Structures are given as C-alpha cells and as structure tokens.
Amino acid sequence: MYFFLFFADLESFLLVAMAYDRYVAICFPLHYTTIMSPKLCFSLVALSWVLTTFYALLHTLLMARLCFCADNVIPHFFCDISALLKLSCSDTRVNELVIFTIGGLTGVIPFLLIITSYARILSSIFKVPSSGVICKAFSTCGSHLSVVSLFYGTAITVYLCPSANNSTVKETVMSMMYTVVTPMLNPIIYTLRNKGEFV
C-alpha cells in the first residue's frame, strides 16, 4: 500500500512540475533557461518525493493500527485504501478524515495548478495571431494533456462517483487505468510528442 500511494501521488506532483515547465516554455520562452534552472528542477522533484513519502507513510501507519476481521480477501488487484477500510473491524474515522483532508489536498491542489497553468498558456497563445505558434504550442502540450486527462479522469471516476453505482469489477478496471495503464503509456505518449509529425 505504501508504494501504491507513493507512486500515485508522485505522478500527480510530477504532472504539476511538467505543467509548470510547459507554462514557462510557452509564456516565457526567452527566460526559460533561467527560470527552469537545474536547481529548480531538482527542488521540484525533491519536494515531490518528500511530500509523497510523508503522505504514504502517514496512511501506512494509520492503517497498521487497525484490526481486521476474518474475511481478508481484497476484491482489487492492489491494496487500495478504501478496500482495506471496508475489511476493518476497528473505528476508521481517523483514517477517513485523513483521506478526505490530506488526500483531497494532494489530489485537488495539483489538479487546480495544472488547470491554472494551461489556462494561462491558452490565454497567452490566443494573444498571438500566428497559427504556427498555436500549432507548436499544442504539439508541446498535447502529450502532457493526454496523460493528465487519462490519469485524473480515471482517478476522479473511481473515487468521486458513488460506489453504489459502480460494480467491483468496474472499479478494479478503472483503478488499473490510472495505476498500470497510464504509467505504461507515458513513454509512448511523450515519444510521439518528440517526433513532431504525429501530434
């Protein structure tokens, strides 16, 4: 469970860093090398690792204090927090509070930062009347936007839709989309952007 939480949140924070990189590249192209210095890139990655380590460790330690009933079959292909909480015989209010507060912050704030950076990119693109600039900006951002929409779209579908309407099989398939399929597609999607003619 620790590694699932760590890598899922790390993906979220790294998507924010990449969105900021796209924002600086398009809105401040002449200052790109000074703004996106190696020191800033290292700081963004290090901050992502520290925050996700804390978050994953917090959930793992809170989960370790729970008692579990005799039925210990998890209907998922990984140890999802919600599936583990359903198996617990203990009081899970603290775990649920942490999920909704810290989990909401680590999910919502990165998503809002990505949306904000792309809104600013769009506003600066449409100020320039050249169609070449628009095509180049969309080819630069298209691959990242496809990964963001795949990652957040499936995560939102799994965690924000009422569980009464979703079957266990549907939840498992949707969970696989953002835990397995998205990381596997990242190299393919970003390679298409680098070739230029496919986007």
PDB file of C-alpha atoms in Angstrom:
ATOM      1  CA  MET A   1       0.000   0.000   0.000  1.00  0.00           C
ATOM      2  CA  TYR A   2       2.873   2.366   0.763  1.00  0.00           C
ATOM      3  CA  PHE A   3       4.295   2.098  -2.751  1.00  0.00           C
ATOM      4  CA  PHE A   4       0.876   2.440  -4.388  1.00  0.00           C
ATOM      5  CA  LEU A   5       0.224   5.701  -2.534  1.00  0.00           C
ATOM      6  CA  PHE A   6       3.767   6.915  -3.049  1.00  0.00           C
ATOM      7  CA  PHE A   7       3.823   6.417  -6.810  1.00  0.00           C
ATOM      8  CA  ALA A   8       0.245   7.617  -7.407  1.00  0.00           C
ATOM      9  CA  ASP A   9       0.880  10.883  -5.580  1.00  0.00           C
ATOM     10  CA  LEU A  10       4.339  11.229  -7.077  1.00  0.00           C
ATOM     11  CA  GLU A  11       2.770  11.014 -10.541  1.00  0.00           C
ATOM     12  CA  SER A  12       0.352  13.767  -9.555  1.00  0.00           C
ATOM     13  CA  PHE A  13       3.096  16.107  -8.300  1.00  0.00           C
ATOM     14  CA  LEU A  14       5.357  15.413 -11.270  1.00  0.00           C
ATOM     15  CA  LEU A  15       2.485  16.229 -13.635  1.00  0.00           C
ATOM     16  CA  VAL A  16       2.282  19.629 -11.911  1.00  0.00           C
ATOM     17  CA  ALA A  17       6.018  20.181 -12.373  1.00  0.00           C
ATOM     18  CA  MET A  18       5.711  19.272 -16.044  1.00  0.00           C
ATOM     19  CA  ALA A  19       2.740  21.627 -16.463  1.00  0.00           C
ATOM     20  CA  TYR A  20       4.818  24.426 -14.934  1.00  0.00           C
ATOM     21  CA  ASP A  21       7.627  23.554 -17.348  1.00  0.00           C
ATOM     22  CA  ARG A  22       5.220  23.850 -20.298  1.00  0.00           C
ATOM     23  CA  TYR A  23       3.884  27.135 -18.906  1.00  0.00           C
ATOM     24  CA  VAL A  24       7.354  28.666 -18.648  1.00  0.00           C
ATOM     25  CA  ALA A  25       8.384  27.337 -22.078  1.00  0.00           C
ATOM     26  CA  ILE A  26       5.377  28.887 -23.820  1.00  0.00           C
ATOM     27  CA  CYS A  27       4.732  32.056 -21.802  1.00  0.00           C
ATOM     28  CA  PHE A  28       8.373  32.996 -21.065  1.00  0.00           C
ATOM     29  CA  PRO A  29      10.453  31.373 -23.823  1.00  0.00           C
ATOM     30  CA  LEU A  30      13.353  33.828 -23.558  1.00  0.00           C
ATOM     31  CA  HIS A  31      13.663  33.299 -19.812  1.00  0.00           C
ATOM     32  CA  TYR A  32      13.146  29.530 -19.871  1.00  0.00           C
ATOM     33  CA  THR A  33      16.724  28.534 -19.077  1.00  0.00           C
ATOM     34  CA  THR A  34      16.993  30.965 -16.186  1.00  0.00           C
ATOM     35  CA  ILE A  35      13.604  30.114 -14.670  1.00  0.00           C
ATOM     36  CA  MET A  36      13.784  26.341 -15.163  1.00  0.00           C
ATOM     37  CA  SER A  37      17.283  26.015 -13.781  1.00  0.00           C
ATOM     38  CA  PRO A  38      18.654  22.620 -12.736  1.00  0.00           C
ATOM     39  CA  LYS A  39      18.351  23.786  -9.120  1.00  0.00           C
ATOM     40  CA  LEU A  40      14.619  24.466  -9.515  1.00  0.00           C
ATOM     41  CA  CYS A  41      14.059  21.151 -11.312  1.00  0.00           C
ATOM     42  CA  PHE A  42      15.861  19.279  -8.548  1.00  0.00           C
ATOM     43  CA  SER A  43      13.862  21.200  -5.915  1.00  0.00           C
ATOM     44  CA  LEU A  44      10.550  20.324  -7.579  1.00  0.00           C
ATOM     45  CA  VAL A  45      11.437  16.636  -7.759  1.00  0.00           C
ATOM     46  CA  ALA A  46      12.808  16.575  -4.192  1.00  0.00           C
ATOM     47  CA  LEU A  47       9.714  18.335  -2.842  1.00  0.00           C
ATOM     48  CA  SER A  48       7.516  15.830  -4.680  1.00  0.00           C
ATOM     49  CA  TRP A  49       9.419  12.918  -3.142  1.00  0.00           C
ATOM     50  CA  VAL A  50       9.288  14.383   0.379  1.00  0.00           C
ATOM     51  CA  LEU A  51       5.561  15.164   0.240  1.00  0.00           C
ATOM     52  CA  THR A  52       4.614  11.793  -1.199  1.00  0.00           C
ATOM     53  CA  THR A  53       6.840   9.938   1.276  1.00  0.00           C
ATOM     54  CA  PHE A  54       5.120  11.724   4.165  1.00  0.00           C
ATOM     55  CA  TYR A  55       1.651  11.097   2.753  1.00  0.00           C
ATOM     56  CA  ALA A  56       2.224   7.409   2.002  1.00  0.00           C
ATOM     57  CA  LEU A  57       3.900   6.815   5.366  1.00  0.00           C
ATOM     58  CA  LEU A  58       1.055   8.538   7.216  1.00  0.00           C
ATOM     59  CA  HIS A  59      -1.563   6.317   5.583  1.00  0.00           C
ATOM     60  CA  THR A  60       0.515   3.189   6.099  1.00  0.00           C
ATOM     61  CA  LEU A  61       0.985   3.919   9.805  1.00  0.00           C
ATOM     62  CA  LEU A  62      -2.693   4.744  10.284  1.00  0.00           C
ATOM     63  CA  MET A  63      -3.634   1.516   8.532  1.00  0.00           C
ATOM     64  CA  ALA A  64      -1.263  -0.500  10.748  1.00  0.00           C
ATOM     65  CA  ARG A  65      -3.221   0.446  13.878  1.00  0.00           C
ATOM     66  CA  LEU A  66      -6.467  -1.092  12.566  1.00  0.00           C
ATOM     67  CA  CYS A  67      -7.774  -4.563  13.378  1.00  0.00           C
ATOM     68  CA  PHE A  68      -9.115  -6.660  10.519  1.00  0.00           C
ATOM     69  CA  CYS A  69     -11.938  -9.203  10.543  1.00  0.00           C
ATOM     70  CA  ALA A  70     -11.674 -12.819   9.442  1.00  0.00           C
ATOM     71  CA  ASP A  71     -12.686 -12.015   5.858  1.00  0.00           C
ATOM     72  CA  ASN A  72      -9.377 -10.861   4.395  1.00  0.00           C
ATOM     73  CA  VAL A  73      -9.978 -11.129   0.659  1.00  0.00           C
ATOM     74  CA  ILE A  74      -9.498  -7.805  -1.106  1.00  0.00           C
ATOM     75  CA  PRO A  75     -11.515  -7.561  -4.344  1.00  0.00           C
ATOM     76  CA  HIS A  76      -8.804  -5.461  -6.035  1.00  0.00           C
ATOM     77  CA  PHE A  77      -5.512  -6.229  -7.711  1.00  0.00           C
ATOM     78  CA  PHE A  78      -3.721  -3.960  -5.200  1.00  0.00           C
ATOM     79  CA  CYS A  79      -4.264  -2.789  -1.614  1.00  0.00           C
ATOM     80  CA  ASP A  80      -6.491   0.211  -2.171  1.00  0.00           C
ATOM     81  CA  ILE A  81      -7.224   2.202   0.972  1.00  0.00           C
ATOM     82  CA  SER A  82     -10.998   2.075   0.558  1.00  0.00           C
ATOM     83  CA  ALA A  83     -10.938  -1.708   0.120  1.00  0.00           C
ATOM     84  CA  LEU A  84      -8.833  -2.131   3.262  1.00  0.00           C
ATOM     85  CA  LEU A  85     -11.070   0.169   5.296  1.00  0.00           C
ATOM     86  CA  LYS A  86     -14.101  -1.941   4.345  1.00  0.00           C
ATOM     87  CA  LEU A  87     -12.372  -5.011   5.837  1.00  0.00           C
ATOM     88  CA  SER A  88     -11.501  -3.322   9.116  1.00  0.00           C
ATOM     89  CA  CYS A  89     -13.334  -4.126  12.354  1.00  0.00           C
ATOM     90  CA  SER A  90     -11.867  -1.030  14.036  1.00  0.00           C
ATOM     91  CA  ASP A  91     -13.042   2.547  14.057  1.00  0.00           C
ATOM     92  CA  THR A  92     -11.852   4.054  10.771  1.00  0.00           C
ATOM     93  CA  ARG A  93     -12.976   7.654  11.302  1.00  0.00           C
ATOM     94  CA  VAL A  94      -9.409   8.947  11.697  1.00  0.00           C
ATOM     95  CA  ASN A  95      -8.336   7.193   8.507  1.00  0.00           C
ATOM     96  CA  GLU A  96     -11.319   8.587   6.605  1.00  0.00           C
ATOM     97  CA  LEU A  97     -10.660  12.086   7.943  1.00  0.00           C
ATOM     98  CA  VAL A  98      -7.045  11.917   6.770  1.00  0.00           C
ATOM     99  CA  ILE A  99      -8.140  10.572   3.383  1.00  0.00           C
ATOM    100  CA  PHE A 100     -10.591  13.417   2.833  1.00  0.00           C
ATOM    101  CA  THR A 101      -8.346  16.213   4.121  1.00  0.00           C
ATOM    102  CA  ILE A 102      -4.806  15.372   3.093  1.00  0.00           C
ATOM    103  CA  GLY A 103      -5.895  13.117   0.248  1.00  0.00           C
ATOM    104  CA  GLY A 104      -8.182  15.821  -1.054  1.00  0.00           C
ATOM    105  CA  LEU A 105      -5.388  18.369  -0.877  1.00  0.00           C
ATOM    106  CA  THR A 106      -2.873  16.139  -2.656  1.00  0.00           C
ATOM    107  CA  GLY A 107      -5.425  15.404  -5.358  1.00  0.00           C
ATOM    108  CA  VAL A 108      -7.234  18.712  -5.791  1.00  0.00           C
ATOM    109  CA  ILE A 109      -4.379  21.218  -5.451  1.00  0.00           C
ATOM    110  CA  PRO A 110      -2.168  19.601  -8.126  1.00  0.00           C
ATOM    111  CA  PHE A 111      -5.160  19.326 -10.468  1.00  0.00           C
ATOM    112  CA  LEU A 112      -6.019  23.006  -9.953  1.00  0.00           C
ATOM    113  CA  LEU A 113      -2.395  24.030 -10.527  1.00  0.00           C
ATOM    114  CA  ILE A 114      -2.349  22.094 -13.803  1.00  0.00           C
ATOM    115  CA  ILE A 115      -5.637  23.676 -14.914  1.00  0.00           C
ATOM    116  CA  THR A 116      -4.333  27.139 -13.978  1.00  0.00           C
ATOM    117  CA  SER A 117      -1.094  26.694 -15.910  1.00  0.00           C
ATOM    118  CA  TYR A 118      -2.963  25.544 -19.019  1.00  0.00           C
ATOM    119  CA  ALA A 119      -5.472  28.380 -18.714  1.00  0.00           C
ATOM    120  CA  ARG A 120      -2.581  30.846 -18.690  1.00  0.00           C
ATOM    121  CA  ILE A 121      -0.966  29.027 -21.613  1.00  0.00           C
ATOM    122  CA  LEU A 122      -4.208  29.264 -23.608  1.00  0.00           C
ATOM    123  CA  SER A 123      -4.613  32.958 -22.824  1.00  0.00           C
ATOM    124  CA  SER A 124      -1.070  33.711 -23.987  1.00  0.00           C
ATOM    125  CA  ILE A 125      -1.430  31.539 -27.116  1.00  0.00           C
ATOM    126  CA  PHE A 126      -4.588  33.282 -28.277  1.00  0.00           C
ATOM    127  CA  LYS A 127      -2.953  36.698 -27.900  1.00  0.00           C
ATOM    128  CA  VAL A 128      -0.571  35.761 -30.730  1.00  0.00           C
ATOM    129  CA  PRO A 129      -2.376  35.647 -34.106  1.00  0.00           C
ATOM    130  CA  SER A 130       0.147  33.270 -35.738  1.00  0.00           C
ATOM    131  CA  SER A 131      -1.211  29.802 -36.475  1.00  0.00           C
ATOM    132  CA  GLY A 132       2.319  28.377 -36.373  1.00  0.00           C
ATOM    133  CA  VAL A 133       2.695  29.419 -32.744  1.00  0.00           C
ATOM    134  CA  ILE A 134      -0.635  27.826 -31.877  1.00  0.00           C
ATOM    135  CA  CYS A 135       0.280  24.548 -33.610  1.00  0.00           C
ATOM    136  CA  LYS A 136       3.684  24.425 -31.922  1.00  0.00           C
ATOM    137  CA  ALA A 137       2.153  25.124 -28.502  1.00  0.00           C
ATOM    138  CA  PHE A 138      -0.485  22.432 -28.945  1.00  0.00           C
ATOM    139  CA  SER A 139       2.126  19.914 -30.095  1.00  0.00           C
ATOM    140  CA  THR A 140       4.172  20.740 -27.000  1.00  0.00           C
ATOM    141  CA  CYS A 141       1.226  20.479 -24.602  1.00  0.00           C
ATOM    142  CA  GLY A 142      -0.848  17.774 -26.284  1.00  0.00           C
ATOM    143  CA  SER A 143       1.069  14.804 -24.938  1.00  0.00           C
ATOM    144  CA  HIS A 144       1.070  16.144 -21.400  1.00  0.00           C
ATOM    145  CA  LEU A 145      -2.631  16.968 -21.554  1.00  0.00           C
ATOM    146  CA  SER A 146      -3.443  13.448 -22.719  1.00  0.00           C
ATOM    147  CA  VAL A 147      -1.570  11.945 -19.754  1.00  0.00           C
ATOM    148  CA  VAL A 148      -3.216  14.392 -17.331  1.00  0.00           C
ATOM    149  CA  SER A 149      -6.700  13.654 -18.660  1.00  0.00           C
ATOM    150  CA  LEU A 150      -6.134   9.896 -18.565  1.00  0.00           C
ATOM    151  CA  PHE A 151      -4.682   9.974 -15.034  1.00  0.00           C
ATOM    152  CA  TYR A 152      -7.134  12.390 -13.435  1.00  0.00           C
ATOM    153  CA  GLY A 153     -10.146  11.256 -15.468  1.00  0.00           C
ATOM    154  CA  THR A 154      -9.933   7.681 -14.269  1.00  0.00           C
ATOM    155  CA  ALA A 155      -8.994   8.663 -10.711  1.00  0.00           C
ATOM    156  CA  ILE A 156     -11.968  11.033 -10.490  1.00  0.00           C
ATOM    157  CA  THR A 157     -14.265   8.363 -11.901  1.00  0.00           C
ATOM    158  CA  VAL A 158     -13.100   5.809  -9.337  1.00  0.00           C
ATOM    159  CA  TYR A 159     -13.037   7.988  -6.239  1.00  0.00           C
ATOM    160  CA  LEU A 160     -15.719  10.625  -6.792  1.00  0.00           C
ATOM    161  CA  CYS A 161     -18.510   8.517  -8.284  1.00  0.00           C
ATOM    162  CA  PRO A 162     -20.834   6.861  -5.766  1.00  0.00           C
ATOM    163  CA  SER A 163     -19.683   3.314  -5.056  1.00  0.00           C
ATOM    164  CA  ALA A 164     -23.284   2.041  -5.025  1.00  0.00           C
ATOM    165  CA  ASN A 165     -23.492   2.655  -8.778  1.00  0.00           C
ATOM    166  CA  ASN A 166     -20.151   1.008  -9.569  1.00  0.00           C
ATOM    167  CA  SER A 167     -19.513  -2.701  -9.539  1.00  0.00           C
ATOM    168  CA  THR A 168     -16.335  -4.109  -8.040  1.00  0.00           C
ATOM    169  CA  VAL A 169     -15.165  -5.194 -11.491  1.00  0.00           C
ATOM    170  CA  LYS A 170     -15.727  -1.706 -12.917  1.00  0.00           C
ATOM    171  CA  GLU A 171     -13.849  -0.099 -10.008  1.00  0.00           C
ATOM    172  CA  THR A 172     -10.971  -2.538 -10.459  1.00  0.00           C
ATOM    173  CA  VAL A 173     -10.723  -1.872 -14.194  1.00  0.00           C
ATOM    174  CA  MET A 174     -10.841   1.893 -13.679  1.00  0.00           C
ATOM    175  CA  SER A 175      -8.217   1.639 -10.932  1.00  0.00           C
ATOM    176  CA  MET A 176      -5.974  -0.283 -13.304  1.00  0.00           C
ATOM    177  CA  MET A 177      -6.271   2.567 -15.803  1.00  0.00           C
ATOM    178  CA  TYR A 178      -4.513   5.103 -13.599  1.00  0.00           C
ATOM    179  CA  THR A 179      -2.209   2.710 -11.740  1.00  0.00           C
ATOM    180  CA  VAL A 180      -0.987   0.497 -14.582  1.00  0.00           C
ATOM    181  CA  VAL A 181      -2.077   1.799 -17.983  1.00  0.00           C
ATOM    182  CA  THR A 182      -1.172   5.482 -17.525  1.00  0.00           C
ATOM    183  CA  PRO A 183       2.424   4.816 -16.396  1.00  0.00           C
ATOM    184  CA  MET A 184       2.837   2.303 -19.235  1.00  0.00           C
ATOM    185  CA  LEU A 185       1.546   4.798 -21.808  1.00  0.00           C
ATOM    186  CA  ASN A 186       3.715   7.700 -20.589  1.00  0.00           C
ATOM    187  CA  PRO A 187       6.829   6.751 -22.615  1.00  0.00           C
ATOM    188  CA  ILE A 188       4.751   6.124 -25.746  1.00  0.00           C
ATOM    189  CA  ILE A 189       2.799   9.377 -25.460  1.00  0.00           C
ATOM    190  CA  TYR A 190       5.877  11.513 -24.777  1.00  0.00           C
ATOM    191  CA  THR A 191       7.786   9.834 -27.627  1.00  0.00           C
ATOM    192  CA  LEU A 192       5.034  10.843 -30.057  1.00  0.00           C
ATOM    193  CA  ARG A 193       5.457  14.454 -28.960  1.00  0.00           C
ATOM    194  CA  ASN A 194       9.190  14.340 -29.624  1.00  0.00           C
ATOM    195  CA  LYS A 195       8.750  13.101 -33.189  1.00  0.00           C
ATOM    196  CA  GLY A 196       6.544  16.074 -34.017  1.00  0.00           C
ATOM    197  CA  GLU A 197       4.795  14.670 -37.077  1.00  0.00           C
ATOM    198  CA  PHE A 198       2.340  12.544 -35.087  1.00  0.00           C
ATOM    199  CA  VAL A 199       0.855  15.285 -32.922  1.00  0.00           C
TER     200      VAL A 199
END
